[in-house]
């Protein structure tokens, strides 16, 4: 695990964008795993800016999003389809046929999950997975005590996640109770993972996930076993880390 501590959210986002851009130059047909939420928003905006000003080329890349709510269609402003279009895909030149997000409206959700893992496999596996971390340690929507063996599946969202994500909805009752999420096994199969976290509200969970025991109660703690994990934090999210050898930029 490499831990990079940046001074603020902007510097954290630039560092993440640099790694994505580097991956694209090394392998233009890279397969990316993408997260939604507040954390990667600026990373996407920086990358979109680089496409627009420097011609950073996504045309041969492929993406698979981590998750989507069950019961929200693509046009719903709170869906992750909508978020990704608005924050990234409408602003870059990735082929629409290369973009994958679980379909939370699929009539057969089990078949949707199974097909999603097959599509990742057929694409040759994820080269670079971007992750955020929930206040309860979730990655994707893998809530505390997931099976570390799970592939893409339907999850029941925990109360803490429903509450945290209600900030994107008009009120908490509108937050869907179920989602489709890549499982821990799907995530761990990525060749490289970047975990991003910013803000003091993430400091406790970041310290538990990275420095505590590997424990299903903190799903992100499994990332300690990943052979190529880069953690990029701002100073606030890093404030409870007891790691002496983290890189400071
Ligand atoms: C989103 C996702 C979640 C978020 C996490 C942090 O696709 O998979 O695990 O990364 O909930 O969310 P933010 O960034 O909003 O704090």
Coordinates of N, CA and C and ligand atoms in Angstrom, one line a residue:
X1 N 0.8 -1.2 0.0 CA 0.0 0.0 0.0 C 0.9 1.2 0.0
X2 N 0.5 2.2 -0.9 CA 1.2 3.5 -0.8 C 0.2 4.5 -0.4
X3 N 0.6 5.4 0.6 CA -0.3 6.4 1.0 C 0.3 7.8 0.7
X4 N -0.5 8.5 0.0 CA -0.1 9.9 -0.4 C -1.0 10.9 0.3
X5 N -0.4 11.8 1.0 CA -1.2 12.8 1.7 C -1.0 14.1 1.1
X6 N -2.1 14.7 0.6 CA -2.0 16.0 -0.1 C -2.6 17.0 0.8
X7 N -2.3 18.3 0.4 CA -2.6 19.3 1.4 C -4.2 19.6 1.4
X8 N -4.8 19.4 0.3 CA -6.3 19.6 0.3 C -7.0 18.8 -0.8
X9 N -8.3 19.0 -0.9 CA -9.1 18.3 -1.8 C -8.6 18.5 -3.2
X10 N -8.3 19.7 -3.6 CA -7.9 20.0 -5.0 C -6.6 19.2 -5.3
X11 N -5.6 19.3 -4.4 CA -4.4 18.6 -4.7 C -4.6 17.0 -4.7
X12 N -5.5 16.5 -3.8 CA -5.8 15.1 -3.9 C -6.4 14.7 -5.2
X13 N -7.3 15.6 -5.7 CA -8.0 15.3 -7.0 C -7.0 15.3 -8.2
X14 N -6.1 16.3 -8.1 CA -5.1 16.4 -9.2 C -4.2 15.2 -9.2
X15 N -3.8 14.7 -8.0 CA -2.9 13.5 -8.0 C -3.7 12.3 -8.5
X16 N -5.0 12.2 -8.2 CA -5.7 11.1 -8.7 C -5.9 11.2 -10.2
X17 N -6.1 12.4 -10.7 CA -6.3 12.6 -12.2 C -5.0 12.3 -12.9
X18 N -3.8 12.6 -12.3 CA -2.5 12.3 -12.9 C -2.4 10.8 -13.0
X19 N -2.8 10.1 -12.0 CA -2.6 8.6 -12.1 C -3.5 8.0 -13.2
X20 N -4.8 8.6 -13.3 CA -5.7 8.1 -14.4 C -5.1 8.4 -15.8
X21 N -4.6 9.7 -15.9 CA -4.0 10.1 -17.2 C -2.8 9.3 -17.5
X22 N -2.0 9.0 -16.5 CA -0.8 8.2 -16.7 C -1.2 6.8 -17.2
X23 N -2.2 6.2 -16.6 CA -2.7 4.9 -17.0 C -3.1 4.9 -18.4
X24 N -3.8 6.0 -18.8 CA -4.3 6.1 -20.2 C -3.1 6.2 -21.2
X25 N -2.1 6.9 -20.8 CA -1.0 7.0 -21.8 C -0.2 5.7 -21.9
X26 N -0.1 5.0 -20.8 CA 0.5 3.7 -20.9 C -0.3 2.7 -21.6
X27 N -1.6 2.8 -21.5 CA -2.5 1.8 -22.1 C -3.8 2.5 -22.5
X28 N -3.8 3.0 -23.7 CA -5.0 3.8 -24.2 C -6.3 3.0 -24.1
X29 N -6.3 1.7 -24.2 CA -7.5 0.9 -24.1 C -7.7 0.3 -22.7
X30 N -7.3 1.1 -21.7 CA -7.5 0.7 -20.3 C -8.9 0.5 -19.9
X31 N -9.1 -0.4 -18.9 CA -10.5 -0.6 -18.4 C -10.5 0.1 -17.0
X32 N -11.4 1.0 -16.8 CA -11.4 1.8 -15.5 C -12.7 1.3 -14.7
X33 N -12.5 1.2 -13.4 CA -13.6 1.1 -12.5 C -13.9 2.4 -11.9
X34 N -15.1 2.9 -11.9 CA -15.4 4.2 -11.4 C -16.4 4.3 -10.3
X35 N -16.1 5.3 -9.4 CA -17.0 5.5 -8.3 C -17.8 6.8 -8.5
X36 N -18.9 6.9 -7.8 CA -19.7 8.2 -7.8 C -19.5 8.8 -6.4
X37 N -20.4 9.7 -6.0 CA -20.3 10.4 -4.7 C -19.5 11.7 -4.8
X38 N -19.3 12.4 -3.7 CA -18.7 13.7 -3.7 C -17.2 13.6 -4.0
X39 N -16.6 12.5 -3.4 CA -15.1 12.4 -3.4 C -14.4 12.5 -4.8
X40 N -14.9 11.7 -5.8 CA -14.2 11.8 -7.1 C -14.6 12.9 -8.0
X41 N -15.6 13.7 -7.6 CA -16.2 14.7 -8.5 C -15.1 15.6 -9.1
X42 N -14.2 16.1 -8.3 CA -13.2 17.1 -8.9 C -12.2 16.3 -9.8
X43 N -11.9 15.1 -9.4 CA -11.0 14.3 -10.3 C -11.6 14.2 -11.7
X44 N -12.9 13.9 -11.7 CA -13.6 13.8 -13.0 C -13.5 15.1 -13.8
X45 N -13.7 16.2 -13.0 CA -13.8 17.5 -13.7 C -12.4 17.9 -14.2
X46 N -11.3 17.5 -13.5 CA -9.9 17.8 -13.9 C -9.7 17.0 -15.2
X47 N -10.1 15.7 -15.2 CA -9.8 14.8 -16.3 C -10.6 15.4 -17.6
X48 N -11.8 15.8 -17.3 CA -12.6 16.3 -18.4 C -11.9 17.6 -19.0
X49 N -11.4 18.4 -18.1 CA -10.7 19.6 -18.5 C -9.4 19.2 -19.4
X50 N -8.8 18.1 -19.0 CA -7.6 17.7 -19.7 C -8.0 17.2 -21.1
X51 N -9.1 16.6 -21.2 CA -9.6 16.1 -22.5 C -9.9 17.4 -23.4
X52 N -10.5 18.4 -22.8 CA -10.9 19.5 -23.5 C -9.7 20.4 -23.9
X53 N -8.8 20.5 -23.0 CA -7.6 21.4 -23.3 C -6.4 20.7 -23.9
X54 N -6.1 19.5 -23.4 CA -4.9 18.8 -23.9 C -5.2 17.6 -24.8
X55 N -6.5 17.3 -25.0 CA -6.8 16.2 -25.9 C -6.6 14.8 -25.2
X56 N -6.6 14.8 -23.9 CA -6.5 13.5 -23.2 C -7.6 12.6 -23.8
X57 N -7.2 11.4 -24.4 CA -8.0 10.7 -25.2 C -8.6 9.4 -24.5
X58 N -9.9 9.4 -24.3 CA -10.6 8.3 -23.7 C -11.3 7.4 -24.7
X59 N -11.0 7.6 -26.0 CA -11.8 7.0 -27.0 C -11.7 5.5 -27.0
X60 N -10.5 5.0 -26.6 CA -10.3 3.5 -26.6 C -10.5 2.9 -25.2
X61 N -10.8 3.7 -24.2 CA -11.0 3.2 -22.8 C -12.4 2.7 -22.6
X62 N -12.5 1.9 -21.6 CA -13.8 1.3 -21.2 C -14.0 1.6 -19.7
X63 N -15.2 1.7 -19.3 CA -15.4 1.9 -17.9 C -16.6 1.0 -17.3
X64 N -16.4 0.7 -16.1 CA -17.4 0.0 -15.3 C -17.7 0.7 -14.0
X65 N -18.9 1.2 -13.8 CA -19.2 1.8 -12.5 C -19.4 0.8 -11.4
X66 N -19.1 1.2 -10.2 CA -19.2 0.3 -9.1 C -20.6 -0.1 -8.8
X67 N -21.6 0.9 -8.9 CA -22.9 0.6 -8.3 C -24.0 1.5 -8.9
X68 N -25.2 1.1 -8.6 CA -26.4 1.9 -9.0 C -27.5 1.5 -8.1
X69 N -28.4 2.5 -7.8 CA -29.5 2.2 -7.0 C -30.5 1.3 -7.8
X70 N -31.2 0.5 -7.1 CA -32.3 -0.3 -7.7 C -33.5 0.6 -7.7
X71 N -34.2 0.7 -8.9 CA -35.5 1.4 -9.0 C -35.3 2.8 -9.5
X72 N -34.1 3.3 -9.8 CA -34.0 4.6 -10.4 C -33.5 4.4 -11.9
X73 N -34.3 5.1 -12.8 CA -33.8 4.9 -14.2 C -32.8 6.0 -14.5
X74 N -32.2 5.9 -15.7 CA -31.1 6.7 -16.1 C -31.4 8.2 -16.0
X75 N -32.6 8.5 -16.2 CA -33.0 10.0 -16.3 C -33.2 10.5 -14.9
X76 N -33.3 9.7 -13.9 CA -33.5 10.2 -12.5 C -32.3 11.0 -12.1
X77 N -32.5 12.2 -11.7 CA -31.3 13.1 -11.3 C -30.5 12.5 -10.2
X78 N -31.1 11.6 -9.3 CA -30.3 11.0 -8.2 C -29.6 9.7 -8.6
X79 N -29.9 9.3 -9.9 CA -29.2 8.0 -10.3 C -27.8 8.2 -10.5
X80 N -27.0 7.1 -10.4 CA -25.6 7.2 -10.7 C -25.4 7.3 -12.2
X81 N -26.3 6.8 -13.0 CA -26.2 7.1 -14.5 C -26.2 8.6 -14.7
X82 N -27.1 9.3 -14.1 CA -27.2 10.7 -14.3 C -25.9 11.4 -13.8
X83 N -25.5 11.0 -12.6 CA -24.3 11.6 -12.1 C -23.1 11.5 -13.0
X84 N -22.9 10.3 -13.5 CA -21.7 10.0 -14.4 C -21.8 10.8 -15.7
X85 N -23.0 10.8 -16.2 CA -23.2 11.6 -17.5 C -22.9 13.1 -17.2
X86 N -23.4 13.6 -16.2 CA -23.3 15.1 -15.9 C -21.8 15.4 -15.5
X87 N -21.2 14.5 -14.7 CA -19.9 14.9 -14.2 C -18.7 14.4 -15.0
X88 N -19.0 13.5 -15.9 CA -17.8 12.9 -16.7 C -18.1 12.5 -18.1
X89 N -19.1 11.6 -18.3 CA -19.2 11.0 -19.6 C -19.6 12.0 -20.7
X90 N -20.4 13.0 -20.3 CA -20.9 14.0 -21.3 C -19.7 15.0 -21.7
X91 N -18.7 14.9 -20.9 CA -17.6 15.9 -21.0 C -16.3 15.3 -21.6
X92 N -16.3 14.0 -21.9 CA -15.1 13.4 -22.5 C -15.5 12.6 -23.7
X93 N -14.6 11.9 -24.4 CA -14.9 11.2 -25.6 C -14.9 9.7 -25.5
X94 N -15.3 9.2 -24.3 CA -15.4 7.8 -24.2 C -16.6 7.3 -25.0
X95 N -16.4 6.2 -25.8 CA -17.5 5.7 -26.6 C -18.6 5.2 -25.7
X96 N -19.9 5.6 -26.1 CA -21.0 5.2 -25.2 C -21.1 3.7 -25.1
X97 N -20.7 3.0 -26.1 CA -20.7 1.5 -26.0 C -19.7 0.9 -25.1
X98 N -18.7 1.7 -24.6 CA -17.7 1.3 -23.7 C -18.0 1.6 -22.3
X99 N -19.2 2.3 -22.1 CA -19.5 2.7 -20.7 C -20.5 1.7 -20.1
X100 N -20.2 1.2 -18.9 CA -21.1 0.2 -18.2 C -21.4 0.7 -16.8
X101 N -22.7 0.7 -16.6 CA -23.2 1.0 -15.2 C -24.3 0.0 -14.9
X102 N -24.3 -0.6 -13.7 CA -25.4 -1.6 -13.5 C -26.8 -0.9 -13.7
X103 N -27.7 -1.8 -14.3 CA -29.0 -1.3 -14.6 C -29.9 -1.6 -13.4
X104 N -30.2 -0.6 -12.6 CA -31.1 -0.8 -11.4 C -32.5 -1.0 -11.8
X105 N -32.9 -0.9 -13.0 CA -34.3 -1.1 -13.5 C -34.4 -2.5 -14.2
X106 N -33.3 -3.3 -14.2 CA -33.4 -4.6 -14.9 C -34.5 -5.4 -14.3
X107 N -35.3 -6.1 -15.2 CA -36.4 -6.9 -14.6 C -35.9 -8.1 -13.9
X108 N -34.7 -8.6 -14.3 CA -34.1 -9.7 -13.6 C -32.7 -9.3 -13.0
X109 N -32.8 -8.9 -11.7 CA -31.6 -8.2 -11.1 C -30.4 -9.2 -11.0
X110 N -30.8 -10.5 -10.7 CA -29.7 -11.5 -10.6 C -29.0 -11.7 -11.9
X111 N -29.8 -11.7 -13.0 CA -29.1 -11.9 -14.3 C -28.3 -10.6 -14.7
X112 N -28.8 -9.5 -14.3 CA -28.0 -8.2 -14.5 C -26.7 -8.3 -13.8
X113 N -26.7 -8.8 -12.5 CA -25.4 -8.8 -11.8 C -24.4 -9.8 -12.4
X114 N -25.0 -10.9 -12.8 CA -24.1 -12.0 -13.4 C -23.6 -11.5 -14.7
X115 N -24.4 -10.8 -15.5 CA -24.0 -10.3 -16.8 C -22.9 -9.2 -16.6
X116 N -23.0 -8.5 -15.5 CA -22.0 -7.4 -15.3 C -20.7 -8.0 -15.1
X117 N -20.6 -9.0 -14.2 CA -19.3 -9.6 -14.0 C -18.7 -10.2 -15.3
X118 N -19.6 -10.8 -16.1 CA -19.1 -11.4 -17.3 C -18.6 -10.3 -18.2
X119 N -19.2 -9.2 -18.3 CA -18.8 -8.1 -19.1 C -17.4 -7.6 -18.7
X120 N -17.2 -7.5 -17.4 CA -15.9 -7.1 -16.9 C -14.8 -8.1 -17.3
X121 N -15.2 -9.4 -17.2 CA -14.2 -10.5 -17.5 C -13.9 -10.4 -19.0
X122 N -15.0 -10.2 -19.8 CA -14.7 -10.1 -21.3 C -13.9 -8.9 -21.7
X123 N -14.0 -7.8 -20.9 CA -13.2 -6.6 -21.2 C -11.7 -6.8 -20.8
X124 N -11.4 -7.9 -20.1 CA -10.1 -8.2 -19.8 C -9.7 -7.8 -18.3
X125 N -10.7 -7.5 -17.5 CA -10.5 -7.1 -16.1 C -10.2 -5.7 -16.0
X126 N -10.5 -5.2 -14.8 CA -10.3 -3.7 -14.5 C -8.8 -3.4 -14.3
X127 N -8.3 -2.4 -15.0 CA -6.9 -2.0 -14.9 C -6.7 -1.1 -13.7
X128 N -7.7 -0.2 -13.5 CA -7.5 0.9 -12.5 C -8.9 1.1 -11.9
X129 N -9.1 0.9 -10.6 CA -10.3 1.1 -9.9 C -10.2 2.3 -9.0
X130 N -11.1 3.2 -9.2 CA -11.2 4.4 -8.3 C -12.3 4.1 -7.2
X131 N -11.9 4.3 -6.0 CA -12.8 4.0 -4.9 C -12.9 5.3 -3.9
X132 N -14.1 5.5 -3.4 CA -14.3 6.3 -2.2 C -14.5 5.4 -1.1
X133 N -14.7 6.0 0.1 CA -15.0 5.1 1.3 C -16.2 5.8 2.0
X134 N -17.2 4.9 2.4 CA -18.3 5.4 3.2 C -17.9 5.6 4.7
X135 N -18.7 6.4 5.4 CA -18.4 6.6 6.8 C -18.4 5.3 7.6
X136 N -19.1 4.3 7.1 CA -19.2 3.0 7.8 C -18.1 2.0 7.2
X137 N -17.3 2.5 6.3 CA -16.2 1.7 5.8 C -16.6 1.0 4.5
X138 N -17.8 1.3 4.0 CA -18.2 0.6 2.8 C -17.3 1.0 1.6
X139 N -17.2 0.1 0.6 CA -16.6 0.4 -0.7 C -17.6 -0.1 -1.7
X140 N -17.8 0.7 -2.8 CA -19.0 0.4 -3.6 C -20.1 0.5 -2.6
X141 N -21.1 -0.4 -2.7 CA -22.2 -0.4 -1.7 C -22.0 -1.7 -0.8
X142 N -20.8 -2.1 -0.6 CA -20.6 -3.3 0.2 C -20.6 -2.9 1.7
X143 N -21.7 -3.0 2.3 CA -22.0 -2.5 3.6 C -21.2 -3.4 4.6
X144 N -21.1 -3.0 5.9 CA -20.4 -3.8 6.9 C -20.8 -5.3 6.9
X145 N -19.9 -6.1 7.1 CA -20.1 -7.6 7.1 C -20.5 -8.2 5.7
X146 N -19.8 -7.8 4.7 CA -20.1 -8.4 3.4 C -19.4 -9.7 3.3
X147 N -19.7 -10.5 2.3 CA -18.9 -11.7 2.0 C -17.7 -11.1 1.2
X148 N -16.5 -11.4 1.6 CA -15.3 -11.0 0.9 C -15.2 -11.8 -0.5
X149 N -16.1 -12.8 -0.6 CA -16.1 -13.6 -1.9 C -17.1 -13.1 -2.9
X150 N -17.9 -12.1 -2.5 CA -19.0 -11.7 -3.3 C -18.6 -11.0 -4.6
X151 N -19.3 -11.4 -5.7 CA -19.1 -10.6 -7.0 C -20.3 -9.6 -7.0
X152 N -20.6 -9.1 -8.2 CA -21.7 -8.1 -8.3 C -23.0 -8.7 -7.8
X153 N -23.7 -8.0 -7.0 CA -24.9 -8.5 -6.3 C -25.8 -7.4 -5.9
X154 N -27.0 -7.8 -5.5 CA -28.0 -6.8 -4.9 C -27.7 -6.6 -3.4
X155 N -27.6 -5.4 -3.0 CA -27.3 -5.1 -1.6 C -28.5 -4.3 -0.9
X156 N -28.7 -4.6 0.3 CA -29.6 -3.9 1.1 C -28.8 -2.8 1.8
X157 N -29.2 -1.5 1.6 CA -28.4 -0.4 2.1 C -28.6 -0.3 3.6
X158 N -27.5 0.0 4.3 CA -27.6 0.2 5.8 C -28.1 1.6 6.1
X159 N -28.6 1.7 7.3 CA -29.2 3.0 7.7 C -28.3 4.2 7.6
X160 N -27.0 3.9 8.0 CA -26.0 5.0 8.0 C -25.7 5.5 6.6
X161 N -25.7 4.5 5.6 CA -25.5 4.9 4.2 C -26.7 5.7 3.7
X162 N -27.9 5.2 4.0 CA -29.2 5.9 3.6 C -29.1 7.3 4.1
X163 N -28.8 7.5 5.4 CA -28.7 8.8 6.0 C -27.6 9.6 5.3
X164 N -26.5 9.1 5.1 CA -25.4 9.8 4.5 C -25.7 10.3 3.0
X165 N -26.4 9.4 2.3 CA -26.7 9.7 0.9 C -27.9 10.5 0.7
X166 N -28.7 10.7 1.8 CA -29.9 11.5 1.7 C -29.6 12.9 1.3
X167 N -28.3 13.4 1.4 CA -28.0 14.7 1.1 C -28.1 15.0 -0.4
X168 N -28.1 13.9 -1.2 CA -28.3 14.0 -2.7 C -29.8 14.0 -3.0
X169 N -30.7 13.7 -2.1 CA -32.1 13.5 -2.4 C -32.9 14.6 -1.7
X170 N -34.2 14.7 -2.2 CA -35.0 15.8 -1.6 C -35.3 15.5 -0.1
X171 N -35.5 14.2 0.2 CA -35.5 13.8 1.6 C -35.2 12.3 1.8
X172 N -35.0 11.9 3.1 CA -34.4 10.6 3.3 C -35.3 9.5 2.8
X173 N -36.6 9.7 2.8 CA -37.5 8.6 2.4 C -37.4 8.3 0.9
X174 N -36.7 9.3 0.1 CA -36.6 9.1 -1.3 C -35.3 8.2 -1.6
X175 N -34.5 8.0 -0.6 CA -33.3 7.2 -0.9 C -33.6 5.7 -1.1
X176 N -33.3 5.1 -2.3 CA -33.7 3.7 -2.5 C -33.0 2.8 -1.4
X177 N -33.7 1.8 -1.0 CA -33.2 0.9 0.0 C -32.3 -0.2 -0.5
X178 N -32.3 -0.4 -1.8 CA -31.5 -1.5 -2.5 C -30.6 -0.9 -3.6
X179 N -29.5 -1.5 -3.8 CA -28.6 -1.1 -4.9 C -28.0 -2.4 -5.5
X180 N -27.4 -2.2 -6.7 CA -26.6 -3.2 -7.3 C -25.2 -2.7 -7.1
X181 N -24.3 -3.6 -6.6 CA -22.9 -3.2 -6.4 C -21.9 -4.3 -6.8
X182 N -20.8 -3.9 -7.4 CA -19.7 -4.8 -7.5 C -19.5 -5.4 -6.1
X183 N -19.1 -6.6 -6.0 CA -18.8 -7.2 -4.7 C -17.3 -7.0 -4.4
X184 N -16.9 -7.3 -3.2 CA -15.5 -7.2 -2.8 C -14.6 -8.0 -3.7
X185 N -15.0 -9.1 -4.1 CA -14.1 -9.9 -5.0 C -13.9 -9.2 -6.3
X186 N -15.0 -8.7 -6.9 CA -14.9 -8.0 -8.1 C -13.9 -6.8 -8.0
X187 N -14.0 -6.1 -6.9 CA -13.2 -4.9 -6.6 C -11.7 -5.4 -6.5
X188 N -11.5 -6.4 -5.7 CA -10.2 -6.8 -5.4 C -9.5 -7.4 -6.6
X189 N -10.3 -7.8 -7.6 CA -9.7 -8.3 -8.9 C -9.1 -7.3 -9.8
X190 N -9.3 -6.0 -9.4 CA -8.7 -4.9 -10.2 C -7.2 -5.0 -10.1
X191 N -6.5 -4.6 -11.2 CA -5.1 -4.7 -11.1 C -4.5 -3.6 -10.2
X192 N -5.1 -2.5 -10.2 CA -4.6 -1.4 -9.4 C -5.8 -0.7 -8.8
X193 N -5.7 -0.3 -7.6 CA -6.8 0.5 -6.9 C -6.3 1.8 -6.4
X194 N -7.1 2.8 -6.6 CA -6.8 4.1 -5.9 C -8.0 4.4 -5.0
X195 N -7.7 4.5 -3.7 CA -8.7 4.9 -2.7 C -8.6 6.3 -2.4
X196 N -9.6 7.1 -2.5 CA -9.6 8.5 -2.2 C -10.5 8.8 -1.0
X197 N -10.0 9.8 -0.2 CA -10.8 10.2 0.9 C -10.4 11.6 1.3
X198 N -11.3 12.5 1.5 CA -11.0 13.9 2.0 C -12.0 14.3 3.1
X199 N -11.5 15.2 3.9 CA -12.4 15.8 4.9 C -12.2 15.1 6.2
X200 N -12.4 15.8 7.3 CA -12.2 15.2 8.7 C -13.2 14.2 9.0
X201 N -14.4 14.2 8.3 CA -15.4 13.2 8.7 C -15.0 11.8 8.2
X202 N -14.0 11.7 7.4 CA -13.5 10.4 7.0 C -12.3 9.9 7.8
X203 N -11.8 10.8 8.7 CA -10.5 10.5 9.3 C -10.5 9.2 10.2
X204 N -11.6 9.0 10.9 CA -11.7 7.8 11.8 C -11.8 6.6 11.0
X205 N -12.6 6.6 10.0 CA -12.8 5.3 9.2 C -11.6 5.0 8.3
X206 N -10.9 6.1 7.9 CA -9.7 5.8 7.1 C -8.6 5.2 8.0
X207 N -8.5 5.7 9.2 CA -7.5 5.1 10.1 C -7.8 3.6 10.4
X208 N -9.1 3.4 10.7 CA -9.5 2.0 11.0 C -9.3 1.1 9.8
X209 N -9.7 1.6 8.6 CA -9.6 0.7 7.4 C -8.1 0.4 7.1
X210 N -7.2 1.4 7.2 CA -5.9 1.2 6.7 C -4.9 0.7 7.8
X211 N -5.2 1.0 9.1 CA -4.2 0.6 10.1 C -4.8 -0.4 11.1
X212 N -6.1 -0.7 11.1 CA -6.7 -1.6 12.0 C -6.6 -3.0 11.4
X213 N -7.3 -3.9 12.1 CA -7.3 -5.3 11.7 C -8.2 -5.5 10.4
X214 N -7.9 -6.4 9.6 CA -8.8 -6.7 8.5 C -10.0 -7.4 9.0
X215 N -11.1 -6.8 8.8 CA -12.3 -7.2 9.5 C -13.6 -6.8 8.7
X216 N -14.4 -7.8 8.4 CA -15.6 -7.5 7.6 C -16.5 -6.4 8.1
X217 N -16.4 -6.1 9.4 CA -17.1 -4.9 9.9 C -16.7 -3.6 9.3
X218 N -15.4 -3.6 8.8 CA -14.9 -2.4 8.0 C -14.6 -3.0 6.6
X219 N -15.5 -3.0 5.7 CA -15.2 -3.7 4.4 C -14.0 -3.2 3.7
X220 N -13.7 -1.9 3.8 CA -12.5 -1.3 3.1 C -11.2 -1.9 3.7
X221 N -11.2 -2.5 4.9 CA -10.0 -3.0 5.5 C -9.4 -4.1 4.6
X222 N -10.2 -4.8 3.8 CA -9.7 -5.9 2.9 C -8.7 -5.3 1.9
X223 N -8.8 -4.0 1.7 CA -7.9 -3.4 0.7 C -6.4 -3.5 1.1
X224 N -6.2 -3.7 2.4 CA -4.8 -3.8 2.9 C -4.1 -5.0 2.2
X225 N -5.0 -6.0 1.7 CA -4.4 -7.2 1.1 C -4.2 -7.0 -0.4
X226 N -4.6 -5.8 -0.9 CA -4.5 -5.7 -2.4 C -3.0 -5.4 -2.7
X227 N -2.5 -6.1 -3.8 CA -1.0 -5.9 -4.1 C -0.7 -4.5 -4.7
X228 N -1.6 -3.8 -5.2 CA -1.3 -2.5 -5.8 C -2.3 -1.4 -5.4
X229 N -2.3 -1.0 -4.1 CA -3.2 -0.1 -3.6 C -2.5 1.3 -3.4
X230 N -3.1 2.3 -4.0 CA -2.6 3.7 -3.8 C -3.7 4.4 -3.0
X231 N -3.4 4.9 -1.8 CA -4.4 5.7 -1.1 C -4.0 7.2 -1.2
X232 N -5.0 8.0 -1.6 CA -4.7 9.4 -1.7 C -5.7 10.2 -0.8
X233 N -5.1 10.9 0.2 CA -5.9 11.5 1.2 C -5.6 13.0 1.2
X234 N -6.5 13.8 1.7 CA -6.1 15.2 2.0 C -5.7 15.2 3.5
X235 N -5.1 16.3 4.0 CA -4.6 16.2 5.3 C -5.7 15.9 6.4
X236 N -6.9 16.4 6.1 CA -7.9 16.2 7.1 C -8.3 14.7 7.3
X237 N -8.4 14.1 6.1 CA -8.8 12.7 6.2 C -7.6 11.8 6.7
X238 N -6.4 12.3 6.7 CA -5.3 11.6 7.2 C -4.9 11.9 8.6
X239 N -5.8 12.7 9.3 CA -5.3 13.2 10.6 C -5.2 12.2 11.7
X240 N -5.9 11.0 11.5 CA -5.8 10.0 12.6 C -4.9 8.8 12.2
X241 N -4.2 9.0 11.1 CA -3.3 7.9 10.7 C -2.0 8.0 11.5
X242 N -1.6 6.8 11.9 CA -0.4 6.7 12.7 C 0.8 6.2 11.7
X243 N 0.6 6.5 10.5 CA 1.6 6.0 9.5 C 2.7 7.1 9.4
X244 N 3.9 6.7 9.7 CA 5.0 7.6 9.7 C 5.6 7.8 8.3
X245 N 5.4 6.8 7.4 CA 6.2 6.8 6.2 C 5.3 7.2 5.0
X246 N 4.1 7.8 5.3 CA 3.3 8.3 4.2 C 4.0 9.4 3.5
X247 N 3.8 9.5 2.2 CA 4.4 10.5 1.4 C 3.6 11.8 1.5
X248 N 4.3 12.9 1.8 CA 3.6 14.2 1.9 C 4.0 15.0 0.6
X249 N 3.0 15.6 0.0 CA 3.3 16.4 -1.2 C 2.9 17.9 -0.9
Ligands
LIG1 C1 -20.2 5.4 -4.9 C2 -19.7 4.4 -4.0 C3 -19.5 4.7 -2.5 C4 -18.9 6.1 -2.2 C5 -18.9 6.3 -0.7 C6 -18.3 7.7 -0.4 O1 -20.2 4.9 -6.2 O2 -19.4 3.4 -4.4 O3 -18.8 3.7 -1.9 O4 -17.6 6.1 -2.7 O5 -20.2 6.3 -0.2 O6 -19.1 8.7 -0.9 P1 -18.7 10.2 -0.9 O7 -17.6 10.3 -1.9 O8 -20.0 10.9 -1.3 O9 -18.3 10.5 0.5

